[in-house]
PDB file of C-alpha atoms in Angstrom:
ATOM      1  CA  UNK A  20       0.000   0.000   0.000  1.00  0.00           C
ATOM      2  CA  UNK A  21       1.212   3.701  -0.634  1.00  0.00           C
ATOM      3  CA  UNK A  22       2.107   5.873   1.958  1.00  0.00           C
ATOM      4  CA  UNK A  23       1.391   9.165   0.235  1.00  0.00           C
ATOM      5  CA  UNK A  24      -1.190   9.822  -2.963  1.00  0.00           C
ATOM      6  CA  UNK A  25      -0.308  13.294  -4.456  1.00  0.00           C
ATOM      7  CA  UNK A  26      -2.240  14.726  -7.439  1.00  0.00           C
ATOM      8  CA  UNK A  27      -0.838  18.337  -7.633  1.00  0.00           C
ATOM      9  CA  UNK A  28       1.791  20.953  -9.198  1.00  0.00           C
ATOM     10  CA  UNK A  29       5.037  20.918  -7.140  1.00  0.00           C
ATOM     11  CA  UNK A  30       6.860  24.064  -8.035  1.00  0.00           C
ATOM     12  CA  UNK A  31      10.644  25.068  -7.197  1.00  0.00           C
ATOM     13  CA  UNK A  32      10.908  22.315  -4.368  1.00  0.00           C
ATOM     14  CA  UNK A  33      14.510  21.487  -3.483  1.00  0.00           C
ATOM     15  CA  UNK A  34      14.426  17.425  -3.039  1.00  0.00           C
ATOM     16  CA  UNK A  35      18.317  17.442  -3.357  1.00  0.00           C
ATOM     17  CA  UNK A  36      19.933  14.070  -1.613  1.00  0.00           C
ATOM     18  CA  UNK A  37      16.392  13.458  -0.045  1.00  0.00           C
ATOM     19  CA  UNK A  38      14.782   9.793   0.332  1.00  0.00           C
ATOM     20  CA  UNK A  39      11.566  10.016  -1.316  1.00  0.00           C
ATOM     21  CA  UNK A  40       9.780   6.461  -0.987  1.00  0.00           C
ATOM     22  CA  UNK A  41       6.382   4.551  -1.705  1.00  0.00           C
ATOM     23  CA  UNK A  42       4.079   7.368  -2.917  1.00  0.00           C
ATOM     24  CA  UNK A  43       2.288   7.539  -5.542  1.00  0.00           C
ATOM     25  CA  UNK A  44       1.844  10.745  -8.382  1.00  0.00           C
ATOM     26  CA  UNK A  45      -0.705  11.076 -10.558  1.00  0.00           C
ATOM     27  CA  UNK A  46      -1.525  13.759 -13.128  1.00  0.00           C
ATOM     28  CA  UNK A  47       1.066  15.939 -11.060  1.00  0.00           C
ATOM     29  CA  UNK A  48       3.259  18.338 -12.675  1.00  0.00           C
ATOM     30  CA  UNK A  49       6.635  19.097 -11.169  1.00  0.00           C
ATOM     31  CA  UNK A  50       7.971  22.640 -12.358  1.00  0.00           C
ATOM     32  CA  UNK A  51      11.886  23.900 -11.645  1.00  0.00           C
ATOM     33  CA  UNK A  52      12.376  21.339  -8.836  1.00  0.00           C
ATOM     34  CA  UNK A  53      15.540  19.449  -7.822  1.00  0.00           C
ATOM     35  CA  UNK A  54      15.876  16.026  -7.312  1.00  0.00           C
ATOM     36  CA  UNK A  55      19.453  15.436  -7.899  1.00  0.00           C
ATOM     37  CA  UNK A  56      21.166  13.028  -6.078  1.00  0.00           C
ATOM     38  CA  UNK A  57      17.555  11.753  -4.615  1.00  0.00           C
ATOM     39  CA  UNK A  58      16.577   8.399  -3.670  1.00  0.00           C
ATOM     40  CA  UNK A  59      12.954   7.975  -5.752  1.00  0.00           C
ATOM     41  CA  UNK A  60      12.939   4.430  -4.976  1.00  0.00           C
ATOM     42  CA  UNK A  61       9.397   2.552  -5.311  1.00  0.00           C
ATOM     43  CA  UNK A  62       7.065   5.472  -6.441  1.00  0.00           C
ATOM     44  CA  UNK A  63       4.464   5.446  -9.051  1.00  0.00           C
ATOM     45  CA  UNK A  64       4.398   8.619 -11.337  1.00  0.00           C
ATOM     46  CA  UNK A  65       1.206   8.020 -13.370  1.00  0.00           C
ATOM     47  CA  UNK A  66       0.857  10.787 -16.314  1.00  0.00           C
ATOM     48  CA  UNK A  67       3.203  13.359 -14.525  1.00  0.00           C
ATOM     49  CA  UNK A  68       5.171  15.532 -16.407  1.00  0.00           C
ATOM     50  CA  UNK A  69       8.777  16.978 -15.124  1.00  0.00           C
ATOM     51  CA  UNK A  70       9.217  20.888 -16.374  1.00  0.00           C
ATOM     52  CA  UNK A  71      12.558  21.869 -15.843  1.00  0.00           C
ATOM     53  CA  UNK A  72      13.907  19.958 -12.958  1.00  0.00           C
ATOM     54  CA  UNK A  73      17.075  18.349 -12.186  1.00  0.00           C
ATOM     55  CA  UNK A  74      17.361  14.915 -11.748  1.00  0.00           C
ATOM     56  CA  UNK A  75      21.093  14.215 -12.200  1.00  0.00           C
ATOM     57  CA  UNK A  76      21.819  10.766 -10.660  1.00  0.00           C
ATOM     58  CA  UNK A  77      18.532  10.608  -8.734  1.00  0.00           C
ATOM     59  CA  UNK A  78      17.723   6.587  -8.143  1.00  0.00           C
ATOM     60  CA  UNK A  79      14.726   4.994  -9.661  1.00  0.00           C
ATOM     61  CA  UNK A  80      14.960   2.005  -8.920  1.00  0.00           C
ATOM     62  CA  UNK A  81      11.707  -0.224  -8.709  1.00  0.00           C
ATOM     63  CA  UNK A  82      10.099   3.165  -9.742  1.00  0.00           C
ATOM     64  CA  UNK A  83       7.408   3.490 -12.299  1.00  0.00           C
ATOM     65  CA  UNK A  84       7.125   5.590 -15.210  1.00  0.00           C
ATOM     66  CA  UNK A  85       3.584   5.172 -16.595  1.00  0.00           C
ATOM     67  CA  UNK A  86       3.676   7.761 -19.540  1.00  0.00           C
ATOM     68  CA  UNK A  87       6.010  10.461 -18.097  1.00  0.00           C
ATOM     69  CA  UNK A  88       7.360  13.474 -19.807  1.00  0.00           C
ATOM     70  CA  UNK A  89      10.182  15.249 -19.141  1.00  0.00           C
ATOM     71  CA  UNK A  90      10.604  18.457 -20.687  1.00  0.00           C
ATOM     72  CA  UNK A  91      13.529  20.974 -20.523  1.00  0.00           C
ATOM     73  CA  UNK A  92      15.346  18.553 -17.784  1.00  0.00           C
ATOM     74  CA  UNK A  93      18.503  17.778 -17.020  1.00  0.00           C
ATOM     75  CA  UNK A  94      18.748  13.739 -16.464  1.00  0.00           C
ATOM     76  CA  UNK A  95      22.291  13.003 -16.121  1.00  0.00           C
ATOM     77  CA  UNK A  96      23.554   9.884 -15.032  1.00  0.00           C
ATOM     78  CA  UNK A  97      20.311   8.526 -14.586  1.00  0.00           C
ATOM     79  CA  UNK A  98      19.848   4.288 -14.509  1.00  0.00           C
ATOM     80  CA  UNK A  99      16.091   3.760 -16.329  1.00  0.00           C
ATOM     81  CA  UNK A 100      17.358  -0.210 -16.695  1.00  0.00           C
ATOM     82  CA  UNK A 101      15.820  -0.814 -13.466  1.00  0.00           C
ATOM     83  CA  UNK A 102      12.669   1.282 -12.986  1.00  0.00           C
ATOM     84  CA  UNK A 103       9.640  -1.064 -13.219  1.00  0.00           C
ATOM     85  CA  UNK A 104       8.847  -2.216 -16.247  1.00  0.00           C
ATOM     86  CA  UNK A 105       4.942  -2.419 -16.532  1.00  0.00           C
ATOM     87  CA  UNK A 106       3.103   0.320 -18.667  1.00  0.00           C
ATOM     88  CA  UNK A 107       6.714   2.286 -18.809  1.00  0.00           C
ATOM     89  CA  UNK A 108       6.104   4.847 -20.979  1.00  0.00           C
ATOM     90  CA  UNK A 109       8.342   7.930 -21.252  1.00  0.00           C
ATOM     91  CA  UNK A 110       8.756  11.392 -23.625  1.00  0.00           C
ATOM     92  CA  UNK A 111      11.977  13.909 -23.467  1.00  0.00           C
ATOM     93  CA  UNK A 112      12.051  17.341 -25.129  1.00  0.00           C
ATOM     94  CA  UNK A 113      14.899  19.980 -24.639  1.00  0.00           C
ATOM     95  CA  UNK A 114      16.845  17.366 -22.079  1.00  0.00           C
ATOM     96  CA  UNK A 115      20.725  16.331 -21.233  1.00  0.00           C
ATOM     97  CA  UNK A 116      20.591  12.553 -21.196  1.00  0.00           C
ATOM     98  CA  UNK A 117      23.926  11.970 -21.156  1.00  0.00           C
ATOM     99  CA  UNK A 118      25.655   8.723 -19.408  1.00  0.00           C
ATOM    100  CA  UNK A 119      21.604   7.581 -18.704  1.00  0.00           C
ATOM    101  CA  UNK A 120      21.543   3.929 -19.005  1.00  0.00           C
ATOM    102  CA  UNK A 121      18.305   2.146 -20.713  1.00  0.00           C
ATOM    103  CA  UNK A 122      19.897  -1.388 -20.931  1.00  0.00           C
ATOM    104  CA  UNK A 123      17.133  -4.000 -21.891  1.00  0.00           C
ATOM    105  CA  UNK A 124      14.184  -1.340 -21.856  1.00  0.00           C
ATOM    106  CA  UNK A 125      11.301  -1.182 -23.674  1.00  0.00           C
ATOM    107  CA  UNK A 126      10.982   1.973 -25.219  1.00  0.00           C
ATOM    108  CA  UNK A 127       9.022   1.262 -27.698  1.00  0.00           C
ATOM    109  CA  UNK A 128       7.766   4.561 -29.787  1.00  0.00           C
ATOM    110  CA  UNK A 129       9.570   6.710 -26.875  1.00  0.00           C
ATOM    111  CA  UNK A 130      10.483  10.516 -28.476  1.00  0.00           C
ATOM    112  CA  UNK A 131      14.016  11.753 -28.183  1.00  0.00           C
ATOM    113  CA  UNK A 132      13.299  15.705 -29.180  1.00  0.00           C
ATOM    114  CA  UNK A 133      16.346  17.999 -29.559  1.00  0.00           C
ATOM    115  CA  UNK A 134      17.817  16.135 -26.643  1.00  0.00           C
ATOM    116  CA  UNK A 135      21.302  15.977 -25.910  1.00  0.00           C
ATOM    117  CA  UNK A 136      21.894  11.761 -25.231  1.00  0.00           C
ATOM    118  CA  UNK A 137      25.794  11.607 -24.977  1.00  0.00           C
ATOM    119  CA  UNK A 138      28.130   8.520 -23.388  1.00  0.00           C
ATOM    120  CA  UNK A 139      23.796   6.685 -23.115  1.00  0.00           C
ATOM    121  CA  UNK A 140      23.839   3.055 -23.246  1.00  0.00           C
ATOM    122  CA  UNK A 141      20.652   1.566 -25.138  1.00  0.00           C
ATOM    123  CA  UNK A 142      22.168  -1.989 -25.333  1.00  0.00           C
ATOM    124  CA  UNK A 143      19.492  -4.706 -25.827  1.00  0.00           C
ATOM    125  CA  UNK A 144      16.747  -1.886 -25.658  1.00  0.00           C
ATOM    126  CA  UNK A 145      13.985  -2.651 -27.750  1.00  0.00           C
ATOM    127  CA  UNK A 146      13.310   1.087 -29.597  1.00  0.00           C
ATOM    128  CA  UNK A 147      11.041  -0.280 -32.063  1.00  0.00           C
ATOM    129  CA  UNK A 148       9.224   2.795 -33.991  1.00  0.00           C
ATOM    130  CA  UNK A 149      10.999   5.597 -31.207  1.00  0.00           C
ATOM    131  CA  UNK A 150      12.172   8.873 -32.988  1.00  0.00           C
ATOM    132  CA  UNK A 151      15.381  10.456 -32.189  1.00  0.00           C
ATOM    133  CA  UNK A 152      14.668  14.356 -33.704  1.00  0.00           C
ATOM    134  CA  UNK A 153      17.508  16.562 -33.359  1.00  0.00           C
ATOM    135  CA  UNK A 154      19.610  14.763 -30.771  1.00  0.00           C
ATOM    136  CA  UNK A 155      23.071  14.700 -30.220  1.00  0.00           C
ATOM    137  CA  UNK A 156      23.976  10.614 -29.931  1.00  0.00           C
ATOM    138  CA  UNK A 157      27.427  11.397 -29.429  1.00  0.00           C
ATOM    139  CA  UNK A 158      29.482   8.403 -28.654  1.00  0.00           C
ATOM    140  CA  UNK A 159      25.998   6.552 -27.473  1.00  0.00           C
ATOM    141  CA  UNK A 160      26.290   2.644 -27.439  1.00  0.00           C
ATOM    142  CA  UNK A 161      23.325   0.499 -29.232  1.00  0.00           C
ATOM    143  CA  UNK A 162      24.312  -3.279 -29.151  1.00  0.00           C
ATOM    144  CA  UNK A 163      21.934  -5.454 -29.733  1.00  0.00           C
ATOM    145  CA  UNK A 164      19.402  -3.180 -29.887  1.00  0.00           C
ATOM    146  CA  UNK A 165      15.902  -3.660 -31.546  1.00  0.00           C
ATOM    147  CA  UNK A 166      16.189  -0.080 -33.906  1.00  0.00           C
ATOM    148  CA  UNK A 167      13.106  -1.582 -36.236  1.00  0.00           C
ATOM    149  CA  UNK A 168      11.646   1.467 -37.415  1.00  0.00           C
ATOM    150  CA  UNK A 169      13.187   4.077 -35.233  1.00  0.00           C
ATOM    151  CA  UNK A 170      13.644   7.563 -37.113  1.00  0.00           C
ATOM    152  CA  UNK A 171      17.595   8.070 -36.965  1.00  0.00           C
ATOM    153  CA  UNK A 172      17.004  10.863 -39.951  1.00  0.00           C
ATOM    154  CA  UNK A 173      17.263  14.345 -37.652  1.00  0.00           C
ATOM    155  CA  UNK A 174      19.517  12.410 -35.387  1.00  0.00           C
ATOM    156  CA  UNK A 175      23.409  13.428 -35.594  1.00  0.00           C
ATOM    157  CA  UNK A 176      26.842  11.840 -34.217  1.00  0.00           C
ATOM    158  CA  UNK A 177      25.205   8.257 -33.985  1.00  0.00           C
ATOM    159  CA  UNK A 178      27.350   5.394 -34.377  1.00  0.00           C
ATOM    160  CA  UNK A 179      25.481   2.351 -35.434  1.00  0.00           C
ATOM    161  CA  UNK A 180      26.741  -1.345 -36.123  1.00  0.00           C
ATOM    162  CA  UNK A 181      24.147  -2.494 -38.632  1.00  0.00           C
ATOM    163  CA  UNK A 182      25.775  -6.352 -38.031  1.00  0.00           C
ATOM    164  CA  UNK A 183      24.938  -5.869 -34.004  1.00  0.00           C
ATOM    165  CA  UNK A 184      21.707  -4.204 -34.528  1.00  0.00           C
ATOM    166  CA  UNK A 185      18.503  -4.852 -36.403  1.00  0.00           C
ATOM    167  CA  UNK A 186      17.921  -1.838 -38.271  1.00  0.00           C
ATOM    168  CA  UNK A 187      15.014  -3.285 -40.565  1.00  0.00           C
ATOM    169  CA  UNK A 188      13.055  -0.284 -41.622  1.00  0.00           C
ATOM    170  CA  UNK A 189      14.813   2.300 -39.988  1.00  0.00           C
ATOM    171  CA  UNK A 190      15.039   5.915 -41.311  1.00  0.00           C
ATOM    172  CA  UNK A 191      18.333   7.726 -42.151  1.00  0.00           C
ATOM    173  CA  UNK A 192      18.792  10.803 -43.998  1.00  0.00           C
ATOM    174  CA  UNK A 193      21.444  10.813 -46.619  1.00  0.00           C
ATOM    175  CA  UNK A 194      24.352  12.449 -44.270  1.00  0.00           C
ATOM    176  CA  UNK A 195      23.446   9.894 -41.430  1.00  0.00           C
ATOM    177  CA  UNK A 196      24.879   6.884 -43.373  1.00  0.00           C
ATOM    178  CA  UNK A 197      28.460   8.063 -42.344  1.00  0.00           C
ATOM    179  CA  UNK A 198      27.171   6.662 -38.960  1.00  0.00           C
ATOM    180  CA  UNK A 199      26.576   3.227 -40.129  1.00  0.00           C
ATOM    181  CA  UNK A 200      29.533   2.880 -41.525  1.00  0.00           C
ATOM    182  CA  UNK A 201      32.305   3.999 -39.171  1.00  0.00           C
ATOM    183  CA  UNK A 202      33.256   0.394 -38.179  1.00  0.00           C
ATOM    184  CA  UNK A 203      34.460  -0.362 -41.978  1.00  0.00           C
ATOM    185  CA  UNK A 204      37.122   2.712 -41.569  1.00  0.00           C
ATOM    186  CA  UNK A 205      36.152   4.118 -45.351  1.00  0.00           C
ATOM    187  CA  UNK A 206      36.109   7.523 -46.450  1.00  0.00           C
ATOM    188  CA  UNK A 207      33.203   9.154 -47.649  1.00  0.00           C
ATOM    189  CA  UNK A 208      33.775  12.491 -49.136  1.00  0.00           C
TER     190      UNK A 208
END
């Protein structure tokens, strides 16, 4: 059972190296808050959105993301391998990503928009039909990762391994195939 039900707008709230545990959040929006370094261990966010908050290295473990955006947010260092995995459903506009880890998560149809996803690690993520608009992938690791689909074609600095991946039906734009290649060490001029 939860401890706490919240269904509210939380505005610039400092949660900083706090233990928030076992509540639940639904429909709430949280506006220029700070949970860096926060322990958000077994909560339920239900249809919340995040508004330019911090969440660099805040833990979610066991935590659930049931269709959760995050808009204008800085996420760094963030582990969403091990938040629960029923009904996850995420969306990211304007954030830093970079050195989040999504190992083995379904993210299917999950928008990347002009997001900054850096050092990431989507290995054995299924991102079947996800769109990656004007992001930075910079140095970002898909292995065995399920890319069916997924709309590479405003994405830039992506390296790709089309033998370690399944890219059936994914988009590319013209410039972007420089990324699929890199492993073969040609020039393309």
């Amino acid at each position: 059972m939860r401890e706490e039900f919240y269904e509210q707008v939380f505005e610039k709230l400092d949660f900083s190296k706090q233990v928030i545990k076992g509540n639940e959040y639904e429909s709430c929006t949280f506006k220029n808050c700070d949970f860096s370094n926060s322990n958000l261990a077994n909560n339920d966010f239900i249809d919340c959105t995040f508004e330019s908050c911090n969440l660099s290295s805040a833990n979610l473990n066991n935590t659930s993301l049931k269709t959760v955006q995050f808009i204008d947010c800085k996420i760094i260092g963030v582990d969403f391998s091990i938040c629960k995995p029923f009904l996850f459903a995420v969306y990211f506009k304007n954030c830093s990503l970079n050195y989040t880890y999504f190992f083995k998560k379904k993210l299917q149809k999950t928008k990347f928009e002009n997001c900054q996803i850096q050092e990431a690690n989507f290995s054995e993520a299924d991102l079947t039909g996800a769109s990656f608009h004007d992001c930075n992938l910079l140095n970002t690791v898909f292995d065995k990762t399920n890319l069916t689909q997924v709309d590479f074609r405003r994405a830039e600095h992506f390296a790709i391994n089309p033998e370690k991946n399944t890219i059936k039906k994914a988009k590319f734009s013209y410039d972007g195939l420089r990324g699929l290649l890199y492993q073969y060490e040609i020039v393309i001029e």
